[in-house]
C-alpha cells in the first residue's frame, strides 16, 4: 500500500510540474516581467476638430514612479491628455468619454510648452472608443497604427541588450521622421547600467540601441 501511495504522489508531482511548465510557457513576456514593469504604456490615440489637436497616452506604471533600478509593487492606471490649437486662459474644463464612461476634469496650461494637459487615474481598454469635448468642440480619437505590439517589442529588446532592472515599454509617435510612424521605446534601468531600444511599430525593426 505504501508503495502505491508513493507512486501516486510522485505521479501527482510530475503532473503538477508539467502543468506548471505549460502555464509558464503560456505566459507572455509582459506577464513574466510584470514585477519589473515601471511603465507599460500601450495606448496612443490622436484626434482633431476645428483646429484643436488632441493626443492621448495611457497605461499602467509604478506608484510612485521613479526609475531607480527597483520597481514598486504598487501600480496605477493612468491616462494623459494633451490639447493644442485652442486657448482658454490658464485652465479649461473638459469632458472625456472613455469606453462609454464620462470623466469630467480640468485641463491646465503647460508651464513651458504650448497647449494644455491633464492626467486621469484610468486608461482605455483595447478597443475602447474615446471622445473629448473642450469648450464645445468635440474630437473623436483613434489609435495610432501599429503592426507590432508591446509583446513583440519587449521580446526583441531583451534579445538585443542587457535586460536587467526596471522596464519601461511605451508606444510613442515618431515626431522626427517624415512618415510619422510610431515606435516602441523599451528601456532597462538597473543599479549598474541603462539600455534602451527603439523599434519601428510598423516594420518591427530596431532603429536605435543605446547603452551606458
Tab-separated table of C-alpha atoms in Angstrom:
chain	number	residue	atom	x	y	z
A	1	UNK	CA	0.000	0.000	0.000
A	2	UNK	CA	2.793	2.407	0.945
A	3	UNK	CA	4.446	1.731	-2.407
A	4	UNK	CA	1.243	2.524	-4.273
A	5	UNK	CA	0.765	5.746	-2.263
A	6	UNK	CA	4.337	6.806	-3.002
A	7	UNK	CA	3.858	6.140	-6.715
A	8	UNK	CA	0.606	8.157	-6.637
A	9	UNK	CA	2.281	11.180	-5.048
A	10	UNK	CA	5.235	11.007	-7.429
A	11	UNK	CA	2.824	10.884	-10.372
A	12	UNK	CA	0.872	13.820	-8.960
A	13	UNK	CA	4.051	15.835	-8.534
A	14	UNK	CA	5.123	15.102	-12.122
A	15	UNK	CA	1.692	16.142	-13.414
A	16	UNK	CA	1.769	19.337	-11.365
A	17	UNK	CA	5.230	20.151	-12.663
A	18	UNK	CA	4.078	19.550	-16.221
A	19	UNK	CA	1.086	21.846	-15.745
A	20	UNK	CA	3.300	24.490	-14.220
A	21	UNK	CA	5.577	24.222	-17.232
A	22	UNK	CA	2.662	24.618	-19.629
A	23	UNK	CA	1.446	27.624	-17.643
A	24	UNK	CA	4.898	29.204	-17.708
A	25	UNK	CA	5.176	28.632	-21.455
A	26	UNK	CA	1.739	30.188	-21.954
A	27	UNK	CA	2.757	33.362	-20.084
A	28	UNK	CA	3.621	36.372	-22.193
A	29	UNK	CA	6.880	38.270	-21.829
A	30	UNK	CA	4.944	41.212	-20.404
A	31	UNK	CA	3.351	38.985	-17.770
A	32	UNK	CA	6.683	37.425	-16.898
A	33	UNK	CA	8.215	40.873	-16.437
A	34	UNK	CA	5.225	42.442	-14.654
A	35	UNK	CA	7.051	42.833	-11.334
A	36	UNK	CA	9.802	44.821	-13.099
A	37	UNK	CA	7.492	46.926	-15.294
A	38	UNK	CA	7.894	50.541	-14.149
A	39	UNK	CA	5.785	51.901	-17.015
A	40	UNK	CA	3.783	49.963	-19.608
A	41	UNK	CA	2.101	52.393	-21.997
A	42	UNK	CA	0.420	50.618	-24.933
A	43	UNK	CA	-2.292	53.228	-25.573
A	44	UNK	CA	-1.607	56.039	-28.037
A	45	UNK	CA	-4.523	57.917	-29.622
A	46	UNK	CA	-4.898	61.168	-31.540
A	47	UNK	CA	-7.706	63.278	-32.926
A	48	UNK	CA	-8.574	66.766	-34.110
A	49	UNK	CA	-11.559	69.040	-34.697
A	50	UNK	CA	-11.932	72.735	-35.582
A	51	UNK	CA	-8.219	73.407	-35.197
A	52	UNK	CA	-7.964	71.591	-31.869
A	53	UNK	CA	-5.478	68.717	-31.744
A	54	UNK	CA	-5.595	66.005	-29.082
A	55	UNK	CA	-3.048	63.409	-28.031
A	56	UNK	CA	-3.845	60.691	-25.501
A	57	UNK	CA	-1.441	58.234	-23.909
A	58	UNK	CA	-2.373	55.607	-21.360
A	59	UNK	CA	-1.048	52.649	-19.450
A	60	UNK	CA	-0.024	51.419	-16.024
A	61	UNK	CA	3.035	52.449	-14.009
A	62	UNK	CA	4.620	52.056	-10.617
A	63	UNK	CA	3.484	54.386	-7.863
A	64	UNK	CA	5.421	56.469	-7.052
A	65	UNK	CA	7.165	56.474	-10.418
A	66	UNK	CA	10.946	56.559	-10.107
A	67	UNK	CA	13.485	54.894	-12.385
A	68	UNK	CA	15.984	53.928	-9.714
A	69	UNK	CA	16.515	50.291	-10.653
A	70	UNK	CA	13.984	48.908	-8.163
A	71	UNK	CA	10.334	48.649	-9.198
A	72	UNK	CA	7.498	49.284	-6.738
A	73	UNK	CA	4.847	46.596	-6.235
A	74	UNK	CA	2.166	49.291	-6.281
A	75	UNK	CA	0.882	50.040	-9.795
A	76	UNK	CA	-1.702	52.533	-11.006
A	77	UNK	CA	-3.574	53.085	-14.286
A	78	UNK	CA	-3.202	56.469	-15.942
A	79	UNK	CA	-4.207	58.486	-18.976
A	80	UNK	CA	-2.583	61.765	-20.005
A	81	UNK	CA	-4.481	64.019	-22.397
A	82	UNK	CA	-2.727	66.884	-24.185
A	83	UNK	CA	-4.584	69.534	-26.178
A	84	UNK	CA	-3.130	72.144	-28.555
A	85	UNK	CA	-4.615	74.594	-31.039
A	86	UNK	CA	-7.057	76.199	-28.632
A	87	UNK	CA	-6.768	78.918	-25.995
A	88	UNK	CA	-8.944	79.378	-22.940
A	89	UNK	CA	-6.765	81.036	-20.314
A	90	UNK	CA	-4.858	79.143	-17.645
A	91	UNK	CA	-7.470	76.378	-17.255
A	92	UNK	CA	-10.220	74.826	-19.365
A	93	UNK	CA	-12.982	72.429	-18.289
A	94	UNK	CA	-13.109	69.264	-20.366
A	95	UNK	CA	-15.018	66.017	-20.617
A	96	UNK	CA	-13.738	62.700	-21.938
A	97	UNK	CA	-15.927	59.700	-22.700
A	98	UNK	CA	-13.727	56.610	-22.465
A	99	UNK	CA	-15.353	53.294	-23.287
A	100	UNK	CA	-18.784	54.767	-22.552
A	101	UNK	CA	-17.791	56.232	-19.159
A	102	UNK	CA	-17.765	60.011	-18.781
A	103	UNK	CA	-14.902	61.771	-16.998
A	104	UNK	CA	-15.022	65.496	-16.219
A	105	UNK	CA	-11.739	67.241	-15.428
A	106	UNK	CA	-9.736	70.426	-15.882
A	107	UNK	CA	-7.064	70.966	-18.498
A	108	UNK	CA	-4.181	73.098	-17.210
A	109	UNK	CA	-1.872	75.182	-19.380
A	110	UNK	CA	1.598	73.669	-19.671
A	111	UNK	CA	4.174	75.964	-17.995
A	112	UNK	CA	6.805	75.553	-20.730
A	113	UNK	CA	5.094	74.275	-23.881
A	114	UNK	CA	2.122	75.287	-25.974
A	115	UNK	CA	-1.132	73.643	-25.031
A	116	UNK	CA	-2.940	72.141	-22.067
A	117	UNK	CA	-2.794	68.788	-20.325
A	118	UNK	CA	-4.468	66.695	-17.651
A	119	UNK	CA	-3.975	63.251	-16.120
A	120	UNK	CA	-6.757	60.813	-15.220
A	121	UNK	CA	-6.431	57.726	-12.953
A	122	UNK	CA	-7.857	55.420	-15.661
A	123	UNK	CA	-6.759	54.014	-19.004
A	124	UNK	CA	-8.686	52.995	-22.130
A	125	UNK	CA	-9.031	49.268	-22.672
A	126	UNK	CA	-8.235	47.764	-26.055
A	127	UNK	CA	-10.974	48.700	-28.493
A	128	UNK	CA	-12.450	51.474	-26.333
A	129	UNK	CA	-13.836	54.492	-28.140
A	130	UNK	CA	-12.693	57.882	-26.817
A	131	UNK	CA	-14.245	61.321	-27.316
A	132	UNK	CA	-13.019	64.591	-25.859
A	133	UNK	CA	-15.045	67.791	-25.576
A	134	UNK	CA	-13.380	71.121	-24.804
A	135	UNK	CA	-15.209	74.461	-24.994
A	136	UNK	CA	-17.973	72.908	-27.075
A	137	UNK	CA	-15.554	71.323	-29.569
A	138	UNK	CA	-15.778	67.536	-29.705
A	139	UNK	CA	-12.981	65.377	-31.104
A	140	UNK	CA	-13.140	61.648	-31.712
A	141	UNK	CA	-9.835	59.909	-31.062
A	142	UNK	CA	-8.410	56.933	-32.903
A	143	UNK	CA	-5.496	54.649	-32.103
A	144	UNK	CA	-2.202	55.289	-33.845
A	145	UNK	CA	-1.442	52.462	-36.257
A	146	UNK	CA	0.985	49.798	-35.017
A	147	UNK	CA	1.661	46.485	-36.744
A	148	UNK	CA	3.710	45.040	-33.874
A	149	UNK	CA	2.608	45.009	-30.256
A	150	UNK	CA	4.366	45.516	-26.946
A	151	UNK	CA	4.928	41.791	-26.555
A	152	UNK	CA	6.976	41.712	-29.752
A	153	UNK	CA	8.874	44.877	-28.817
A	154	UNK	CA	9.801	43.649	-25.343
A	155	UNK	CA	10.885	40.238	-26.638
A	156	UNK	CA	13.115	41.776	-29.316
A	157	UNK	CA	14.626	44.333	-26.934
A	158	UNK	CA	15.534	41.623	-24.413
A	159	UNK	CA	17.420	39.824	-27.168
A	160	UNK	CA	19.405	42.921	-28.142
A	161	UNK	CA	20.534	44.453	-24.842
A	162	UNK	CA	21.114	43.717	-21.162
A	163	UNK	CA	17.589	43.447	-19.745
A	164	UNK	CA	18.333	43.774	-16.024
A	165	UNK	CA	16.368	46.128	-13.782
A	166	UNK	CA	13.227	48.187	-14.241
A	167	UNK	CA	11.447	48.152	-17.585
A	168	UNK	CA	9.769	50.966	-19.496
A	169	UNK	CA	7.680	49.900	-22.508
A	170	UNK	CA	5.930	52.716	-24.377
A	171	UNK	CA	4.210	53.167	-27.716
A	172	UNK	CA	5.169	56.659	-28.927
A	173	UNK	CA	4.687	58.629	-32.101
A	174	UNK	CA	7.749	59.465	-34.156
A	175	UNK	CA	7.719	63.240	-34.456
A	176	UNK	CA	11.088	63.335	-36.254
A	177	UNK	CA	10.641	61.047	-39.267
A	178	UNK	CA	8.722	62.386	-42.251
A	179	UNK	CA	6.406	59.376	-42.401
A	180	UNK	CA	5.425	59.859	-38.759
A	181	UNK	CA	5.442	56.130	-37.969
A	182	UNK	CA	5.020	55.223	-34.316
A	183	UNK	CA	7.689	53.308	-32.462
A	184	UNK	CA	8.102	51.293	-29.295
A	185	UNK	CA	10.537	52.645	-26.728
A	186	UNK	CA	11.905	49.899	-24.471
A	187	UNK	CA	14.403	50.621	-21.700
A	188	UNK	CA	16.014	48.714	-18.840
A	189	UNK	CA	17.380	50.543	-15.786
A	190	UNK	CA	19.398	48.828	-13.070
A	191	UNK	CA	21.815	49.949	-10.373
A	192	UNK	CA	24.661	49.035	-12.729
A	193	UNK	CA	23.551	50.464	-16.042
A	194	UNK	CA	20.959	51.519	-18.588
A	195	UNK	CA	19.979	50.307	-22.042
A	196	UNK	CA	17.244	51.272	-24.479
A	197	UNK	CA	15.921	50.189	-27.858
A	198	UNK	CA	13.693	51.972	-30.381
A	199	UNK	CA	11.571	49.639	-32.504
A	200	UNK	CA	9.534	50.722	-35.506
A	201	UNK	CA	5.910	49.863	-34.698
A	202	UNK	CA	5.150	49.193	-38.378
A	203	UNK	CA	8.150	47.172	-39.554
A	204	UNK	CA	9.258	45.696	-36.229
A	205	UNK	CA	12.847	46.692	-36.934
A	206	UNK	CA	15.139	48.022	-34.228
A	207	UNK	CA	16.145	51.508	-35.303
A	208	UNK	CA	18.460	52.512	-32.460
A	209	UNK	CA	20.167	50.883	-29.476
A	210	UNK	CA	21.655	52.799	-26.577
A	211	UNK	CA	23.612	51.543	-23.575
A	212	UNK	CA	25.634	53.103	-20.812
